[in-house]
GROMACS .gro file of C-alpha atoms in nm:
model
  294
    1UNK     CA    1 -14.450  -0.910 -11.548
    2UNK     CA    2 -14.447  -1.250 -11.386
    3UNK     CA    3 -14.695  -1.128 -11.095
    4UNK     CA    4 -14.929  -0.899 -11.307
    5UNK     CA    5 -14.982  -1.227 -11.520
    6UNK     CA    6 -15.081  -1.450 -11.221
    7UNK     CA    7 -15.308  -1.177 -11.091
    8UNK     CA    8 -15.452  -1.156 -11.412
    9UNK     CA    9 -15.509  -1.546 -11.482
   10UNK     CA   10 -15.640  -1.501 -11.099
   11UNK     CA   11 -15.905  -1.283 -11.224
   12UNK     CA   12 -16.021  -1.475 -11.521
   13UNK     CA   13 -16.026  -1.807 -11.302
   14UNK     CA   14 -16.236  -1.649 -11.038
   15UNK     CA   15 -15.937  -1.750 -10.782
   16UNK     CA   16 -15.694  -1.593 -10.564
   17UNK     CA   17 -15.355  -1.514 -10.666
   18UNK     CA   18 -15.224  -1.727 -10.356
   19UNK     CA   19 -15.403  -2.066 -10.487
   20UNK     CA   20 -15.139  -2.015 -10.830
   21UNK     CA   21 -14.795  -2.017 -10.661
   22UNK     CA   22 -14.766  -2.328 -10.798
   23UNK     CA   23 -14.722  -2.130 -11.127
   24UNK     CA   24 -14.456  -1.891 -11.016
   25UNK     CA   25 -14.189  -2.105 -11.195
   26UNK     CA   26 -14.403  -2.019 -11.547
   27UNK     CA   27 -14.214  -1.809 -11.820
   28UNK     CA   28 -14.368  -1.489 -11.848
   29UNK     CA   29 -14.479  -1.545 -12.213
   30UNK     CA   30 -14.628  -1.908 -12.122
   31UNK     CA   31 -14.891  -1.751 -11.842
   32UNK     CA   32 -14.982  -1.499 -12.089
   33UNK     CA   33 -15.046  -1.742 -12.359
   34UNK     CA   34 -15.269  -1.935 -12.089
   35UNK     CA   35 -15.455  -1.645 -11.973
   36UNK     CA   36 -15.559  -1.573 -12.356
   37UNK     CA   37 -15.635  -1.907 -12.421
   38UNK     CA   38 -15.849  -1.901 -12.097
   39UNK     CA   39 -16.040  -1.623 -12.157
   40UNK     CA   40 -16.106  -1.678 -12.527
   41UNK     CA   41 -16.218  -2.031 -12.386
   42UNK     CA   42 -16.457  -1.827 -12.160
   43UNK     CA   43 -16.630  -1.601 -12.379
   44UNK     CA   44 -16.644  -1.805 -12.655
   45UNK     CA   45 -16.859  -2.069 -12.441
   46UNK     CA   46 -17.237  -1.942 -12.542
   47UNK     CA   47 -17.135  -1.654 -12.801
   48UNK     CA   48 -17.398  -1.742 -13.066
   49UNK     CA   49 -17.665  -1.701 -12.750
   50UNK     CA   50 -17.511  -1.322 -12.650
   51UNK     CA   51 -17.513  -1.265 -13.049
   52UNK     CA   52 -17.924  -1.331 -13.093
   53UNK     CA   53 -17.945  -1.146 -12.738
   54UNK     CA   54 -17.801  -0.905 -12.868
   55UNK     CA   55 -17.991  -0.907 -13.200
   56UNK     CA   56 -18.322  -0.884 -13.030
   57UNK     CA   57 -18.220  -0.608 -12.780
   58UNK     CA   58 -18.288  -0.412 -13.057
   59UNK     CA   59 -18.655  -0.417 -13.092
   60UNK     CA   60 -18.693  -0.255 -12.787
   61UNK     CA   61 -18.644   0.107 -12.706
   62UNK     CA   62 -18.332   0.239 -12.536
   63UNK     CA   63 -18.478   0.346 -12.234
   64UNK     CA   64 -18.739   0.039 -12.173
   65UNK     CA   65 -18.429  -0.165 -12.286
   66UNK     CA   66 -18.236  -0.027 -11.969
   67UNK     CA   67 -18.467  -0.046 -11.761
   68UNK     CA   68 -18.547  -0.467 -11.813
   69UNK     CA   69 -18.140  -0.473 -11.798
   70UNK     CA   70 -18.109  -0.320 -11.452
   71UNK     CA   71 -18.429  -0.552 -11.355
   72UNK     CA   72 -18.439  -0.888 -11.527
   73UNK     CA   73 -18.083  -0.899 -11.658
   74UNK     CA   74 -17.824  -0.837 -11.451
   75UNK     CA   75 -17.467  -0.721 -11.522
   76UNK     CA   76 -17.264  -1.014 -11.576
   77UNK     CA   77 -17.540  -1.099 -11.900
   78UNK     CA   78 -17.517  -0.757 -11.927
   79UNK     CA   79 -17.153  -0.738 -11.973
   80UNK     CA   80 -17.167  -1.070 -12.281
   81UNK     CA   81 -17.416  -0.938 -12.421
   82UNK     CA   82 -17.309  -0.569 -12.476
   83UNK     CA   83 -16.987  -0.707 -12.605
   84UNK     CA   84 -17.183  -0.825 -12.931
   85UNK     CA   85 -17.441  -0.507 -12.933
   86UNK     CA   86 -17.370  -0.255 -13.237
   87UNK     CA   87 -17.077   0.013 -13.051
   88UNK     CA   88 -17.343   0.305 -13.095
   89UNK     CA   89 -17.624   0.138 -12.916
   90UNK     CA   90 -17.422   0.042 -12.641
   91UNK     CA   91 -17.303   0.387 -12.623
   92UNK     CA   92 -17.671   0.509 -12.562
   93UNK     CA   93 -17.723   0.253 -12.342
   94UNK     CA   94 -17.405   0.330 -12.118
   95UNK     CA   95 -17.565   0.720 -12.068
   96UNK     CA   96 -17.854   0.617 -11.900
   97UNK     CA   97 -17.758   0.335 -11.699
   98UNK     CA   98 -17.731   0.369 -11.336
   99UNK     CA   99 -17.278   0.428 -11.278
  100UNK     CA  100 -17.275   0.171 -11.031
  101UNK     CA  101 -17.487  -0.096 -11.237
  102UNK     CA  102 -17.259   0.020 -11.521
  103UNK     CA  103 -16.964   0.011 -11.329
  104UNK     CA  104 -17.018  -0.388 -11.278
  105UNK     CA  105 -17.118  -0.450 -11.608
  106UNK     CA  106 -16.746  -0.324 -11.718
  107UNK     CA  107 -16.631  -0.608 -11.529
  108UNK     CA  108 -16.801  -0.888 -11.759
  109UNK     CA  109 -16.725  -0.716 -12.115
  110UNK     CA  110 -16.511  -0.908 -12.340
  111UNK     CA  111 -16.190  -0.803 -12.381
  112UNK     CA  112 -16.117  -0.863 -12.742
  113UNK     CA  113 -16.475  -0.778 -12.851
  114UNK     CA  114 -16.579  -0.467 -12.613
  115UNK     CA  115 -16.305  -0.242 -12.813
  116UNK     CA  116 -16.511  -0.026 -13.002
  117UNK     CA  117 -16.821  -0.046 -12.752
  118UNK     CA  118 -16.608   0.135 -12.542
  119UNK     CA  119 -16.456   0.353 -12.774
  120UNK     CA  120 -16.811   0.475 -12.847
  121UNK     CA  121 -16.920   0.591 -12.510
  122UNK     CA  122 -16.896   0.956 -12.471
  123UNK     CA  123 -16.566   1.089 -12.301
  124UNK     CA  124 -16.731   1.273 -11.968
  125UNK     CA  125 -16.892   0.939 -11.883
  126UNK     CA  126 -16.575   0.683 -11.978
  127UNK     CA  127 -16.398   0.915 -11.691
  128UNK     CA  128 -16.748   0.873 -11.478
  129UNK     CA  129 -16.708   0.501 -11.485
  130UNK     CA  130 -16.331   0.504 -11.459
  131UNK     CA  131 -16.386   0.686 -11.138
  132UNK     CA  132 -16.626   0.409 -10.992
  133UNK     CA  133 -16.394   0.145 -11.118
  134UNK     CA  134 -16.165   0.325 -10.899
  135UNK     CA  135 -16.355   0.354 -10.620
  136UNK     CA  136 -16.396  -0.029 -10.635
  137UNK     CA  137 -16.030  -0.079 -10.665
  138UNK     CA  138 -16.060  -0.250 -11.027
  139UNK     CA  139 -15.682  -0.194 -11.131
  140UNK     CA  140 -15.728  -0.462 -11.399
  141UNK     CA  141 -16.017  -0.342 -11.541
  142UNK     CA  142 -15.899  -0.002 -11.537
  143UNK     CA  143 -15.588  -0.134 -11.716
  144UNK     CA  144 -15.815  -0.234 -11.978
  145UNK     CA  145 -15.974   0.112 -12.036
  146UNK     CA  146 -15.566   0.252 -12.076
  147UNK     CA  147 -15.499  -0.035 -12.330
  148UNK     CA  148 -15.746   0.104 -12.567
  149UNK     CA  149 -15.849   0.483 -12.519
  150UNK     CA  150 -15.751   0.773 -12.730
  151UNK     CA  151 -15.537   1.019 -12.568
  152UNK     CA  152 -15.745   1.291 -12.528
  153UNK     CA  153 -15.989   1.046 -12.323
  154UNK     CA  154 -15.697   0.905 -12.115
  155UNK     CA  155 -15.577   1.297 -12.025
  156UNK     CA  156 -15.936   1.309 -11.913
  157UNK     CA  157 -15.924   1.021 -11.708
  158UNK     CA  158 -15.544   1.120 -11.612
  159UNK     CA  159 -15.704   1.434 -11.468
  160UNK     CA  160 -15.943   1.285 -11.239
  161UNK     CA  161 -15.733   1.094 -11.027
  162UNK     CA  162 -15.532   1.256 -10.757
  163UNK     CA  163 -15.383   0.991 -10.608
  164UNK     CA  164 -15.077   0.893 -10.774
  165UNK     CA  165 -15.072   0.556 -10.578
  166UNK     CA  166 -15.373   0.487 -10.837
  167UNK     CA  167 -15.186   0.525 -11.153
  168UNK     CA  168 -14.894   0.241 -11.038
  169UNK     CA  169 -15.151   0.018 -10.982
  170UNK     CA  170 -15.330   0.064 -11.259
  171UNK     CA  171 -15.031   0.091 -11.481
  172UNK     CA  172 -14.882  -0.255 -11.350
  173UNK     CA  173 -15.165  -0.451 -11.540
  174UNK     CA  174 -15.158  -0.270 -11.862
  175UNK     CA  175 -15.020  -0.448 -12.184
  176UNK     CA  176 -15.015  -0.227 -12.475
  177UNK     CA  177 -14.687  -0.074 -12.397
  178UNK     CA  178 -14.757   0.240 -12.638
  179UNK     CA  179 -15.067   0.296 -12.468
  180UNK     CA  180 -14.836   0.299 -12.105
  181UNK     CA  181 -14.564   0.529 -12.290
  182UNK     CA  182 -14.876   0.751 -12.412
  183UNK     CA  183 -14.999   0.748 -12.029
  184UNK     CA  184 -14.695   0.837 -11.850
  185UNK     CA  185 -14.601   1.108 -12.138
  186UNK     CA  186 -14.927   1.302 -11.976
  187UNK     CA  187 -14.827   1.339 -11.656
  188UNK     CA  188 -14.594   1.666 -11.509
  189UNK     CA  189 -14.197   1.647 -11.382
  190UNK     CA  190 -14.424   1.726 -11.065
  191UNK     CA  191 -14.708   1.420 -11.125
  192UNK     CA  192 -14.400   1.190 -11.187
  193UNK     CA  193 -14.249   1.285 -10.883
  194UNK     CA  194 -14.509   1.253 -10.673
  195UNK     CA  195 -14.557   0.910 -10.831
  196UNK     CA  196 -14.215   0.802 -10.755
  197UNK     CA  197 -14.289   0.911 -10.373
  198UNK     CA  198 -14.620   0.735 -10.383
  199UNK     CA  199 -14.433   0.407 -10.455
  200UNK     CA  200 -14.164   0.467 -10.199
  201UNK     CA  201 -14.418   0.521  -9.975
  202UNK     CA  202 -14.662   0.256 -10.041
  203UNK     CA  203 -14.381   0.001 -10.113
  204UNK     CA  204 -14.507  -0.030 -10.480
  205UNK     CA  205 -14.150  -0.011 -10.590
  206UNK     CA  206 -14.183  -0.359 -10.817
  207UNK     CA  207 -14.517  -0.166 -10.942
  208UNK     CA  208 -14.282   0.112 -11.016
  209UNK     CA  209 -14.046  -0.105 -11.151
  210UNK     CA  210 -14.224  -0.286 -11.373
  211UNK     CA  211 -14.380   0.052 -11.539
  212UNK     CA  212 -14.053   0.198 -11.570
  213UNK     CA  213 -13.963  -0.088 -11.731
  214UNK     CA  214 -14.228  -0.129 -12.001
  215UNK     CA  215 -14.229   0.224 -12.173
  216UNK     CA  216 -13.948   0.410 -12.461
  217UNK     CA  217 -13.650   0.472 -12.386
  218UNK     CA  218 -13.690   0.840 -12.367
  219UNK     CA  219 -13.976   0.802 -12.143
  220UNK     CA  220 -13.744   0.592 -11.926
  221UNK     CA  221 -13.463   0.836 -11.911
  222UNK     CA  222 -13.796   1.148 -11.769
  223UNK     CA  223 -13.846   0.860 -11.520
  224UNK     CA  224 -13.490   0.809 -11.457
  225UNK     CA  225 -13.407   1.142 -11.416
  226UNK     CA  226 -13.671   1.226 -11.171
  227UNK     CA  227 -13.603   0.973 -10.931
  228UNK     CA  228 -13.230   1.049 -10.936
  229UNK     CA  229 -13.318   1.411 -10.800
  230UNK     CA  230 -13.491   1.226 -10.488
  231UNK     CA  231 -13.338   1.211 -10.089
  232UNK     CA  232 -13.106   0.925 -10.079
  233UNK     CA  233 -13.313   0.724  -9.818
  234UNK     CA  234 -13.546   0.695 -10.091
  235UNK     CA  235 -13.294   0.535 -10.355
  236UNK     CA  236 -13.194   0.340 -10.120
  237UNK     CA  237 -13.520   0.199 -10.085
  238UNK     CA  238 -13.557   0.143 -10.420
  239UNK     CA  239 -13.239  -0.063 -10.446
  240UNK     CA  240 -13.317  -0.264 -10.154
  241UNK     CA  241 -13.655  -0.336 -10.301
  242UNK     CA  242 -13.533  -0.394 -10.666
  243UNK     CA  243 -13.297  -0.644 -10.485
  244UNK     CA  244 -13.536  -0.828 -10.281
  245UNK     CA  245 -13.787  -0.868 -10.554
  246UNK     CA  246 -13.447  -0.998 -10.790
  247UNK     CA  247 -13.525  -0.669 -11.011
  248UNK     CA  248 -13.119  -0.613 -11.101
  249UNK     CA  249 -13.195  -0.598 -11.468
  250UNK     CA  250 -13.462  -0.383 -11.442
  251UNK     CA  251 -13.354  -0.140 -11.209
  252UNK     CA  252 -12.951  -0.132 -11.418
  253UNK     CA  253 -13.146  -0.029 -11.749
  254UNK     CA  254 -13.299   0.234 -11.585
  255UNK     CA  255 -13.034   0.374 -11.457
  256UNK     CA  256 -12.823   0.308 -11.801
  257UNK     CA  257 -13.104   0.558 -11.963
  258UNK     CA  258 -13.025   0.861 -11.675
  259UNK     CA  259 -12.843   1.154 -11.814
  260UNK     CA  260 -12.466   1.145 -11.684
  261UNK     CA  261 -12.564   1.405 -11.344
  262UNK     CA  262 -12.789   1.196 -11.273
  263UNK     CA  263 -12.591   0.866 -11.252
  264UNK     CA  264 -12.315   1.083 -11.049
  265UNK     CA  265 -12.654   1.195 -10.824
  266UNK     CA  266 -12.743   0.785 -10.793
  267UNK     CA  267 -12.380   0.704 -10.755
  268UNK     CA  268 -12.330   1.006 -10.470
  269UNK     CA  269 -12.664   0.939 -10.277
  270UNK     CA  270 -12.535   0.553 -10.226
  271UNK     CA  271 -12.214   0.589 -10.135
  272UNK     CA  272 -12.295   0.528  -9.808
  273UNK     CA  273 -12.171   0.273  -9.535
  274UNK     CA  274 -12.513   0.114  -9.485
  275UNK     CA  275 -12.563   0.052  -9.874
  276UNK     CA  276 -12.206  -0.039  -9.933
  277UNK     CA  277 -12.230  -0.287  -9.643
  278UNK     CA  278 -12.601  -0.446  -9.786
  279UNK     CA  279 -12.619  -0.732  -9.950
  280UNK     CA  280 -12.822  -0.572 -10.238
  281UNK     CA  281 -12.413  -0.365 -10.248
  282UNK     CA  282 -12.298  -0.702 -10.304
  283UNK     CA  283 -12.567  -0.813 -10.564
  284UNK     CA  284 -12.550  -0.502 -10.746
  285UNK     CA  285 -12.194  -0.565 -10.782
  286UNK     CA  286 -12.232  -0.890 -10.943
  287UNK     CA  287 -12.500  -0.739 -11.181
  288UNK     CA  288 -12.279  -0.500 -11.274
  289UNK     CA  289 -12.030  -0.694 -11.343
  290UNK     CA  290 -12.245  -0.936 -11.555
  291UNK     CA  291 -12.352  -0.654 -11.776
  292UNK     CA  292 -11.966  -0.590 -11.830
  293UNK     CA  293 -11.982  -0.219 -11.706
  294UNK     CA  294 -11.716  -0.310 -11.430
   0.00000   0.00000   0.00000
């Protein structure tokens, strides 16, 4: 939570992650509270300008209106002023602007006020720009998207991407929980496990983590369970990474939702000399113990 938060403040600062270690000591709840206050602060500065932009945008046609966007405007205006246009006319807008114009202009919408805007856009193009968000690697943005689609847009946006590494980055930066939950419960037994590889792999294991963390219960345990059934070089990854990142908490409630095989699978796979000999052994331990399962 801690480092999704200062890569999000990051973003709304215009600065790299690096230049806010000084923040790393922040409670969770006190960088989000900044990074609202931050970006309400941001768009709020010349709102009553984007609202008569807005206003006048519609004497003009649709089409000569996108065409003096993609000219004279630009797509950070773009972006504040589409966040006050009337949803529909945004909507019509969106079909006919170029993806990769469009693409930026998702970059510069308001969060709080580019809700139903986006809501309005047809389906077939929300995946369109989804995919050239994608392509430019803009998890947070994306994020944004998941926080506020309906389902049967997300499963359409779900089906597009093939690369499971994607969906842990994207699904580190999103904050409606319920939407995450909804997100993960529309993926396969096979998706999921190829996610759980992906992080492994990738060493996105706090990504993985952190997602695991933030949805129900039940949707814990499907996540639970299907990591359990992995090789053991692989759980032992993810303990040595849950310990290095000081994940114990995390990484004991997940395993407190498996289904009884499955703790004997986690419990079998690590009985090994070179776990039992870690220092994550030795940390585990304590957590354990801390919890009062020992």
């Amino acid at each position: 939570d801690r480092q999704a938060e200062l890569t999000k403040l990051a973003r709304v600062l215009s600065a790299e992650p690096a230049a806010l270690g000084f923040l790393e000591e922040a409670s969770v709840a006190s960088l989000r509270e900044f990074r609202q206050l931050a970006t309400h602060t941001l768009f709020d500065d010349g709102r009553e300008t984007f609202r008569r932009l807005a206003k006048l945008s519609r004497l003009l046609p649709v089409p000569l209106l996108v065409r003096f966007t993609t000219s004279l405007v630009g797509p950070e205006l773009a972006g504040r002023v589409a966040s006050e246009m009337d949803p529909d006319r945004a909507a019509r807008m969106s079909a006919e602007l170029p993806l990769d114009f469009l693409g930026e202009v998702c970059l510069h919408l308001d969060p709080e006020r580019s809700r139903e805007v986006i809501r309005g856009i047809d389906s077939s193009r929300v995946r369109d720009v989804c995919l050239e968000l994608l392509r430019r690697r803009e998890y947070i943005c994306m994020a944004r998207f998941v926080d506020i689609l309906e389902r049967g847009v997300l499963a359409q946006m779900m089906a597009a991407i093939e690369d499971e590494t994607e969906l842990l980055k994207i699904g580190f930066f999103v904050e409606d929980k319920a939407q995450l939950d909804m997100l993960i419960g529309l993926l396969s037994d096979e998706r999921l496990e190829r996610l759980i590889l992906a992080a492994n792999q990738e060493g996105l294991w706090p990504e993985a983590i952190a997602l695991m963390s933030h949805v129900r219960e039940e949707t814990r345990a499907r996540l639970g369970n299907v990591t359990a059934r992995q090789a053991a070089t692989l759980l032992h990854g993810l303990v040595f990474a849950a310990h290095a990142a000081r994940l114990w908490p995390e990484l004991l409630n997940i395993v407190a939702r498996m289904g009884p095989a499955e703790q004997l699978l986690v419990v079998q796979k690590l009985a090994t000399q070179e776990f039992m000999g870690s220092p994550a052994f030795t940390a585990g331990f304590a957590a354990l113990q801390a919890r009062g399962a020992l």
